[in-house]
Tab-separated table of C-alpha atoms in Angstrom:
chain	number	residue	atom	x	y	z
A	1	MET	CA	56.412	41.699	65.954
A	2	ALA	CA	57.524	38.220	65.622
A	3	ILE	CA	54.529	36.649	67.244
A	4	LEU	CA	52.529	39.076	65.627
A	5	PHE	CA	53.445	38.243	61.934
A	6	SER	CA	53.739	34.656	62.459
A	7	TYR	CA	49.856	34.910	63.900
A	8	LYS	CA	49.123	36.990	60.692
A	9	SER	CA	50.830	34.096	58.938
A	10	ALA	CA	48.628	31.291	60.452
A	11	THR	CA	45.217	33.137	60.004
A	12	HIS	CA	46.123	33.758	56.149
A	13	ASP	CA	46.931	29.641	56.021
A	14	LEU	CA	43.844	28.870	57.551
A	15	LYS	CA	42.104	31.251	55.371
A	16	HIS	CA	43.829	29.438	52.513
A	17	SER	CA	42.962	26.355	53.162
A	18	ILE	CA	38.974	26.883	53.682
A	19	TYR	CA	39.250	28.796	50.430
A	20	GLU	CA	40.913	25.825	48.608
A	21	SER	CA	38.490	23.526	50.424
A	22	CYS	CA	35.439	25.551	49.120
A	23	LEU	CA	37.060	25.638	45.726
A	24	LEU	CA	37.559	21.649	45.696
A	25	LEU	CA	33.866	21.005	47.241
A	26	THR	CA	31.776	23.283	44.557
A	27	MET	CA	33.701	21.724	41.708
A	28	THR	CA	33.256	18.423	42.895
A	29	ALA	CA	29.518	19.718	43.494
A	30	THR	CA	29.372	21.047	39.725
A	31	ILE	CA	31.004	17.724	38.271
A	32	PHE	CA	28.209	15.705	40.303
A	33	LEU	CA	25.820	17.759	38.904
A	34	PHE	CA	26.742	17.861	35.215
A	35	THR	CA	27.407	13.457	35.641
A	36	SER	CA	23.676	13.556	37.159
A	37	CYS	CA	22.100	15.685	34.513
A	38	SER	CA	23.776	13.981	32.003
A	39	SER	CA	22.571	10.438	33.382
A	40	VAL	CA	18.915	11.331	33.284
A	41	GLN	CA	18.570	12.962	29.875
A	42	PRO	CA	16.100	11.536	27.778
A	43	THR	CA	17.254	9.952	24.202
A	44	GLN	CA	17.846	12.249	22.053
A	45	ILE	CA	14.523	12.003	19.320
A	46	THR	CA	15.751	12.305	15.934
A	47	GLU	CA	13.990	14.437	13.306
A	48	LYS	CA	13.598	10.725	11.340
A	49	GLN	CA	11.932	9.406	14.280
A	50	GLN	CA	9.691	12.384	14.557
A	51	MET	CA	8.395	12.296	10.786
A	52	THR	CA	7.939	8.808	11.254
A	53	THR	CA	4.718	7.031	12.153
A	54	ARG	CA	4.887	3.579	12.972
A	55	MET	CA	2.154	0.847	13.556
A	56	GLY	CA	2.202	-3.048	14.503
A	57	GLU	CA	5.386	-4.507	14.261
A	58	THR	CA	7.784	-2.652	12.365
A	59	SER	CA	11.045	-2.526	14.629
A	60	ALA	CA	13.136	-4.189	11.893
A	61	VAL	CA	12.837	-1.755	9.543
A	62	ASP	CA	15.061	0.836	9.931
A	63	VAL	CA	14.571	4.324	8.138
A	64	LEU	CA	17.953	4.958	6.539
A	65	ASP	CA	17.383	8.389	5.104
A	66	MET	CA	14.712	10.880	4.499
A	67	ARG	CA	14.826	13.785	1.884
A	68	SER	CA	12.690	15.782	-0.008
A	69	VAL	CA	12.838	18.267	-3.201
A	70	LEU	CA	10.391	20.481	-4.925
A	71	ARG	CA	10.322	19.295	-8.353
A	72	ASN	CA	7.852	20.725	-11.155
A	73	ASN	CA	6.532	22.721	-8.378
A	74	LEU	CA	5.463	19.373	-6.436
A	75	LEU	CA	7.691	18.410	-3.255
A	76	THR	CA	8.607	15.190	-3.970
A	77	ALA	CA	9.517	13.131	-0.750
A	78	GLN	CA	12.207	9.931	-0.857
A	79	VAL	CA	12.558	7.622	2.186
A	80	SER	CA	15.221	5.255	2.151
A	81	VAL	CA	14.566	1.895	4.483
A	82	LYS	CA	16.397	-1.457	5.169
A	83	ASN	CA	14.733	-4.592	6.602
A	84	ARG	CA	17.666	-5.648	9.144
A	85	GLY	CA	15.363	-8.649	9.696
A	86	PRO	CA	13.347	-9.333	13.031
A	87	SER	CA	15.203	-10.385	16.036
A	88	PRO	CA	14.257	-13.944	17.592
A	89	ASP	CA	11.263	-14.383	19.424
A	90	ALA	CA	11.815	-13.405	22.872
A	91	LYS	CA	10.210	-16.224	24.823
A	92	THR	CA	10.946	-18.787	22.785
A	93	GLY	CA	13.948	-17.818	21.041
A	94	GLU	CA	12.470	-18.807	17.943
A	95	VAL	CA	13.821	-17.037	14.619
A	96	GLN	CA	11.101	-15.086	12.905
A	97	PRO	CA	10.374	-15.735	9.183
A	98	ASP	CA	12.901	-13.014	7.322
A	99	THR	CA	10.170	-11.775	4.768
A	100	LYS	CA	7.661	-9.080	6.197
A	101	LEU	CA	5.047	-7.797	4.345
A	102	TYR	CA	4.254	-4.036	5.262
A	103	GLY	CA	2.649	-1.272	3.896
A	104	TYR	CA	3.636	2.825	3.562
A	105	ARG	CA	1.790	5.662	2.616
A	106	PHE	CA	2.855	9.386	2.913
A	107	LYS	CA	0.983	12.500	4.585
A	108	TRP	CA	1.325	15.462	2.996
A	109	LEU	CA	0.985	19.159	5.464
A	110	ASP	CA	1.103	22.239	4.412
A	111	THR	CA	2.839	25.528	6.326
A	112	ASN	CA	0.516	25.467	9.041
A	113	GLY	CA	0.557	21.950	9.886
A	114	MET	CA	-2.911	20.891	8.364
A	115	VAL	CA	-3.398	17.829	5.995
A	116	VAL	CA	-3.328	18.840	2.249
A	117	PHE	CA	-5.107	15.821	1.016
A	118	THR	CA	-7.407	12.814	1.699
A	119	ASP	CA	-5.255	9.857	3.259
A	120	GLU	CA	-3.203	8.222	0.841
A	121	ALA	CA	-3.555	4.587	0.261
A	122	TRP	CA	-1.393	2.037	2.355
A	123	LYS	CA	1.140	0.531	-0.524
A	124	PRO	CA	1.811	-2.831	-0.102
A	125	LEU	CA	5.767	-3.347	0.636
A	126	THR	CA	7.723	-6.739	0.498
A	127	LEU	CA	11.044	-6.675	2.108
A	128	THR	CA	13.112	-9.505	2.881
A	129	ARG	CA	16.280	-9.628	5.346
A	130	ASP	CA	18.966	-6.994	4.342
A	131	GLN	CA	16.877	-5.884	1.540
A	132	SER	CA	16.551	-1.977	1.590
A	133	ALA	CA	14.087	0.048	-0.745
A	134	ASP	CA	13.978	3.481	-1.472
A	135	LEU	CA	10.044	4.966	-1.398
A	136	VAL	CA	9.024	8.011	-3.201
A	137	GLY	CA	5.852	10.005	-2.794
A	138	VAL	CA	5.043	12.977	-4.742
A	139	ALA	CA	2.866	15.465	-2.841
A	140	PRO	CA	-0.922	15.798	-4.746
A	141	THR	CA	-1.163	19.507	-4.247
A	142	PRO	CA	1.386	22.545	-4.771
A	143	ASP	CA	-0.173	23.423	-1.312
A	144	ALA	CA	2.070	20.744	0.275
A	145	THR	CA	5.250	21.742	1.905
A	146	ALA	CA	6.197	18.857	4.421
A	147	PHE	CA	5.545	15.635	5.062
A	148	ARG	CA	5.286	12.618	7.592
A	149	PHE	CA	6.181	9.204	6.396
A	150	GLU	CA	3.558	6.336	7.762
A	151	ILE	CA	4.604	2.410	7.793
A	152	ASN	CA	2.714	-0.518	9.341
A	153	GLN	CA	2.508	-4.290	9.211
A	154	TYR	CA	-0.568	-6.403	7.368
A	155	LYS	CA	-1.084	-10.026	7.616
B	1	MET	CA	-74.662	-39.257	-8.784
B	2	LYS	CA	-74.460	-40.760	-5.139
B	3	THR	CA	-71.619	-42.792	-6.304
B	4	TYR	CA	-69.941	-39.599	-7.086
B	5	SER	CA	-70.509	-38.095	-4.229
B	6	PHE	CA	-69.495	-41.469	-1.888
B	7	ALA	CA	-66.474	-41.503	-3.619
B	8	CYS	CA	-65.809	-37.572	-2.985
B	9	VAL	CA	-66.371	-38.039	0.754
B	10	VAL	CA	-63.968	-40.922	0.875
B	11	ALA	CA	-61.330	-39.450	-1.304
B	12	GLY	CA	-61.634	-35.717	1.277
B	13	LEU	CA	-61.294	-38.304	4.283
B	14	LEU	CA	-58.247	-40.133	2.907
B	15	LEU	CA	-56.590	-36.902	2.235
B	16	ALA	CA	-57.484	-35.526	5.718
B	17	GLY	CA	-56.297	-38.913	7.027
B	18	CYS	CA	-53.025	-38.462	5.154
B	19	ALA	CA	-52.484	-34.554	6.153
B	20	SER	CA	-53.275	-35.789	10.091
B	21	ALA	CA	-51.168	-38.876	9.557
B	22	PRO	CA	-47.676	-37.933	9.920
B	23	ILE	CA	-45.824	-38.909	13.100
B	24	PRO	CA	-42.465	-37.730	14.441
B	25	SER	CA	-40.035	-40.868	13.562
B	26	ASN	CA	-38.515	-39.854	16.953
B	27	PRO	CA	-40.561	-37.258	18.940
B	28	VAL	CA	-38.321	-37.098	21.753
B	29	SER	CA	-34.628	-36.428	19.839
B	30	GLN	CA	-36.398	-33.772	17.984
B	31	ALA	CA	-38.019	-32.259	20.562
B	32	SER	CA	-34.705	-32.042	22.962
B	33	VAL	CA	-32.386	-30.999	20.008
B	34	PRO	CA	-33.422	-27.772	18.295
B	35	PRO	CA	-31.779	-26.731	14.971
B	36	PRO	CA	-28.859	-25.113	15.258
B	37	PRO	CA	-28.912	-20.904	15.512
B	38	PRO	CA	-27.387	-19.553	12.630
B	39	PRO	CA	-24.252	-17.717	13.043
B	40	PRO	CA	-24.281	-14.431	14.299
B	41	THR	CA	-23.441	-11.847	11.291
B	42	ILE	CA	-20.823	-9.865	12.406
B	43	VAL	CA	-20.708	-6.337	10.521
B	44	LYS	CA	-17.953	-3.909	10.935
B	45	TYR	CA	-16.305	-1.122	9.234
B	46	GLY	CA	-12.709	-1.415	8.013
B	47	ASP	CA	-10.048	1.190	6.634
B	48	SER	CA	-10.721	1.830	2.988
B	49	GLN	CA	-6.964	2.523	2.642
B	50	SER	CA	-5.712	-0.763	4.133
B	51	VAL	CA	-4.139	-3.289	1.575
B	52	GLU	CA	-6.609	-5.675	0.442
B	53	THR	CA	-5.037	-8.950	-0.169
B	54	VAL	CA	-8.572	-11.108	-0.567
B	55	THR	CA	-7.963	-12.436	-3.969
B	56	ALA	CA	-5.473	-12.200	-6.745
B	57	ASP	CA	-7.947	-10.014	-8.921
B	58	PHE	CA	-7.975	-6.825	-9.661
B	59	GLY	CA	-9.039	-4.902	-6.294
B	60	SER	CA	-9.159	-1.994	-4.169
B	61	THR	CA	-5.615	-1.684	-3.605
B	62	ASP	CA	-4.575	-2.092	-6.949
B	63	LEU	CA	-7.196	0.820	-8.271
B	64	GLN	CA	-5.784	3.164	-5.506
B	65	SER	CA	-2.402	2.783	-6.156
B	66	VAL	CA	-2.493	2.805	-9.970
B	67	ALA	CA	-4.696	5.763	-9.749
B	68	GLU	CA	-2.271	7.428	-7.081
B	69	THR	CA	0.654	6.688	-9.279
B	70	MET	CA	-0.761	7.891	-12.656
B	71	VAL	CA	-1.704	11.038	-11.290
B	72	ARG	CA	0.971	12.240	-9.267
B	73	SER	CA	3.165	11.572	-12.260
B	74	MET	CA	0.760	13.710	-14.736
B	75	LEU	CA	0.997	16.278	-12.212
B	76	GLN	CA	4.658	16.620	-12.493
B	77	SER	CA	4.725	16.329	-16.222
B	78	LYS	CA	6.089	19.640	-17.795
B	79	THR	CA	2.626	19.173	-20.632
B	80	ILE	CA	0.729	20.420	-17.387
B	81	GLN	CA	3.066	22.126	-15.124
B	82	ASN	CA	4.292	24.472	-18.431
B	83	SER	CA	0.764	25.315	-18.866
B	84	ARG	CA	-0.386	28.857	-18.185
B	85	SER	CA	-4.057	28.035	-16.928
B	86	ALA	CA	-4.995	24.708	-15.912
B	87	PRO	CA	-5.307	22.500	-19.417
B	88	LEU	CA	-8.851	21.615	-20.347
B	89	VAL	CA	-8.832	17.592	-20.400
B	90	THR	CA	-11.170	15.004	-21.205
B	91	LEU	CA	-11.783	11.302	-20.176
B	92	ALA	CA	-11.597	8.779	-23.349
B	93	GLU	CA	-11.717	4.537	-22.849
B	94	VAL	CA	-9.651	2.273	-21.079
B	95	ASN	CA	-8.939	-0.447	-23.202
B	96	ASN	CA	-9.121	-3.756	-20.518
B	97	GLN	CA	-6.900	-6.237	-22.372
B	98	THR	CA	-7.144	-8.992	-19.247
B	99	ASN	CA	-9.531	-11.935	-18.955
B	100	GLU	CA	-10.878	-10.176	-16.153
B	101	PRO	CA	-14.274	-7.829	-16.003
B	102	ILE	CA	-12.681	-4.976	-14.506
B	103	ASN	CA	-14.473	-1.790	-14.458
B	104	THR	CA	-12.032	0.745	-16.011
B	105	ARG	CA	-14.295	3.433	-15.782
B	106	LEU	CA	-13.373	3.421	-12.105
B	107	ILE	CA	-10.134	3.958	-12.820
B	108	THR	CA	-10.623	6.473	-14.810
B	109	GLN	CA	-13.146	8.241	-12.634
B	110	LYS	CA	-10.446	8.017	-9.728
B	111	VAL	CA	-8.083	9.727	-11.969
B	112	ARG	CA	-10.124	12.480	-12.471
B	113	THR	CA	-11.545	13.059	-9.471
B	114	GLN	CA	-7.889	13.178	-7.900
B	115	LEU	CA	-6.610	15.522	-10.985
B	116	LEU	CA	-9.497	17.637	-9.967
B	117	LYS	CA	-8.843	17.878	-6.207
B	118	SER	CA	-5.246	19.016	-7.447
B	119	GLY	CA	-6.437	22.189	-8.931
B	120	GLN	CA	-3.863	21.848	-11.838
B	121	VAL	CA	-6.047	20.578	-14.453
B	122	LYS	CA	-9.595	21.200	-15.567
B	123	PHE	CA	-12.028	18.277	-17.119
B	124	ALA	CA	-14.595	18.642	-19.978
B	125	ILE	CA	-17.253	16.539	-19.984
B	126	SER	CA	-16.226	13.049	-21.777
B	127	GLY	CA	-17.901	10.831	-24.516
B	128	ASN	CA	-20.031	8.933	-22.036
B	129	GLU	CA	-21.292	11.600	-19.950
B	130	MET	CA	-22.295	13.762	-23.251
B	131	GLN	CA	-25.824	12.806	-23.847
B	132	SER	CA	-26.671	14.061	-19.848
B	133	GLN	CA	-25.477	17.304	-21.044
B	134	VAL	CA	-27.296	17.299	-24.636
B	135	ASP	CA	-30.261	16.289	-22.451
B	136	GLU	CA	-30.051	19.115	-19.924
B	137	LEU	CA	-28.999	22.084	-22.305
B	138	LYS	CA	-32.537	20.528	-24.324
B	139	ARG	CA	-34.174	21.053	-21.384
B	140	GLN	CA	-33.459	24.388	-20.980
B	141	ASN	CA	-33.347	25.787	-24.336
B	142	GLN	CA	-36.450	23.885	-25.961
B	143	THR	CA	-39.289	23.019	-22.921
B	144	GLY	CA	-39.979	26.728	-23.169
B	145	MET	CA	-40.184	26.672	-19.208
B	146	TYR	CA	-36.940	29.193	-18.810
B	147	ARG	CA	-36.537	32.510	-18.490
B	148	ASN	CA	-34.081	33.409	-21.536
B	149	ASP	CA	-31.572	35.129	-19.219
B	150	GLY	CA	-30.775	32.296	-16.969
B	151	VAL	CA	-30.591	29.740	-19.179
B	152	ALA	CA	-27.213	27.643	-20.292
B	153	LYS	CA	-27.177	28.505	-23.910
B	154	THR	CA	-25.839	26.113	-26.564
B	155	ALA	CA	-22.892	26.114	-28.601
B	156	LYS	CA	-20.667	27.237	-25.695
B	157	MET	CA	-19.274	24.026	-24.663
B	158	GLU	CA	-15.328	24.000	-24.550
B	159	GLY	CA	-13.361	21.431	-26.517
B	160	ALA	CA	-10.638	19.688	-24.207
B	161	LYS	CA	-7.127	20.050	-25.557
B	162	TYR	CA	-5.659	16.905	-24.413
B	163	ARG	CA	-7.323	13.456	-23.819
B	164	ILE	CA	-6.457	10.410	-21.311
B	165	THR	CA	-6.277	6.645	-22.633
B	166	GLY	CA	-5.294	3.891	-21.083
B	167	THR	CA	-4.746	0.006	-21.374
B	168	ILE	CA	-4.771	-2.581	-18.405
B	169	SER	CA	-3.563	-5.658	-19.382
B	170	THR	CA	-1.983	-9.232	-17.193
B	171	ILE	CA	0.159	-12.093	-17.433
B	172	VAL	CA	-1.038	-14.521	-15.903
B	173	LYS	CA	1.226	-18.095	-14.955
B	174	ARG	CA	-0.105	-20.870	-12.521
B	175	ASN	CA	1.486	-24.379	-11.859
B	176	ARG	CA	0.057	-26.358	-8.904
B	177	GLU	CA	1.428	-24.955	-5.974
B	178	LEU	CA	1.166	-20.957	-6.858
B	179	LYS	CA	-0.889	-18.614	-9.211
B	180	ASP	CA	1.251	-15.748	-10.210
B	181	VAL	CA	-0.578	-12.536	-11.639
B	182	PHE	CA	1.260	-9.627	-13.358
B	183	TYR	CA	-0.554	-6.241	-13.763
B	184	ASN	CA	0.368	-3.776	-16.122
B	185	PHE	CA	-1.533	-0.819	-16.662
B	186	THR	CA	-0.725	2.354	-18.980
B	187	LEU	CA	-2.129	5.807	-19.386
B	188	ASN	CA	-1.063	8.507	-22.135
B	189	LEU	CA	-2.186	12.253	-22.414
B	190	VAL	CA	-2.792	12.842	-26.371
B	191	ASN	CA	-3.030	16.128	-27.305
B	192	ASN	CA	-6.005	16.333	-29.342
B	193	GLU	CA	-5.161	18.994	-32.238
B	194	THR	CA	-1.950	17.520	-32.661
B	195	GLY	CA	-2.116	13.491	-31.879
B	196	VAL	CA	1.001	13.201	-30.048
B	197	ILE	CA	1.012	11.068	-26.771
B	198	GLU	CA	2.704	14.192	-24.575
B	199	TRP	CA	2.682	12.329	-21.703
B	200	ALA	CA	2.657	8.238	-20.588
B	201	GLU	CA	3.060	6.417	-17.156
B	202	GLU	CA	2.678	2.745	-16.257
B	203	LYS	CA	2.043	0.918	-13.084
B	204	GLU	CA	3.088	-2.981	-12.320
B	205	ILE	CA	1.647	-5.204	-9.834
B	206	ARG	CA	2.637	-8.594	-8.791
B	207	LYS	CA	0.610	-11.018	-6.994
B	208	THR	CA	1.382	-14.169	-6.457
B	209	VAL	CA	-1.610	-16.838	-4.520
B	210	LEU	CA	0.043	-19.546	-2.704
B	211	ASN	CA	-2.241	-23.041	-3.077
C-alpha cells in the first residue's frame, strides 16, 4: 500500500513538473512572440502625415497642427507649420542657410475623395529658423468636405 | 554717241571687275573655322501654378494668389451666404494706381471665373462687354433673318444687384543693394441700389530684389 502510494505520488510530481515546464515554455514563447511583433511593427503614420504631401526638401518644416471647420457653408482649413531649421549637411557638415523659400497649397476633396476644383496656385512662404506660421485655406465650393496640404521648396 | 557707248562699256567693265574682285583676306582661316551654330532652342512645358520670381513686377503668382484670396473671402461673406439665390453681380473697373502696366481686366476676369465656378454667384455682362451684347440683340432682332419664336428679345436683360470694383497700388523703395516692391490690392462689393460697400478684402504682397 505504501509502495502504491509513493508510486502515485511520484507520478503526480512528474505530471506536475511536466505541466509547469509546459506552462513556462508557453509563457516564454508568448513573450518572445510579443517582443518580436513589437520590434517589426512599422512606425505609425499619423493623420497629419497622411494629409500632407511633401515635394522637394521640406524635412525642416514640421506640421504642428491641422484643423478644419465649416464656416459660412465653406470648409476652412488651418495648418500650423514650423521651420525647426535645416540640419547640417550630412557629408560636409556645413550649416545650411536658415531662411528657406517654400510653396504651399491646399487640395480640396469631396465625400468620394474626388478633387472638386482645379489645382490652386502655389503660394510662396518664407520661413526662417524657428519661425512658425498658421496657413489658412478656404474651400472654393461647398462641395469640398476634406482637404490635403501640399508643401514644396522653390529656388 | 560713240563716246557715250564707250563710257558705258568701260563703266560696265569696271563694275563687273569690282564685283568679281573681292578676295578673302584670310581664306584658309575662314574655310577651317565655320561660324558657330546658334544655341539650341529648348522649349518645355512648366507648371502654370508654380511660384514665379523672374522679376519683381506683377506676375502670374501674384495674379493667382490675389484672385484666390479675393474669391474665397467673398464667398465667405454674409452678403453672398445670406442670399436666397445666387446674387447677380457685375464687374466694374480695377483702378491701376501703380507705375506698372498691369492688365487689371485679367484680375477681374479671373475673379469672375472662379466665382462662377463656385456656383454661389451669377454675373451680368459688364460695361466693357455691353457692345457685343447689343450687337447680338440687333443681329437677331433687326436683320429679319431669324424666326420670331427663337429670337432673344430685347428689354429682357437683368440688372446686377452688386458690382465689383477695386484698386491696385504699390510702394516701391530702392537703394544700391535692393529694391522692395509692396503691392496692395483691394476689392469691394458695392450694392448698386444703395451704394453701400457690402464687402471688402485686401491682399498684400511684398517682393524684394537683391542686386
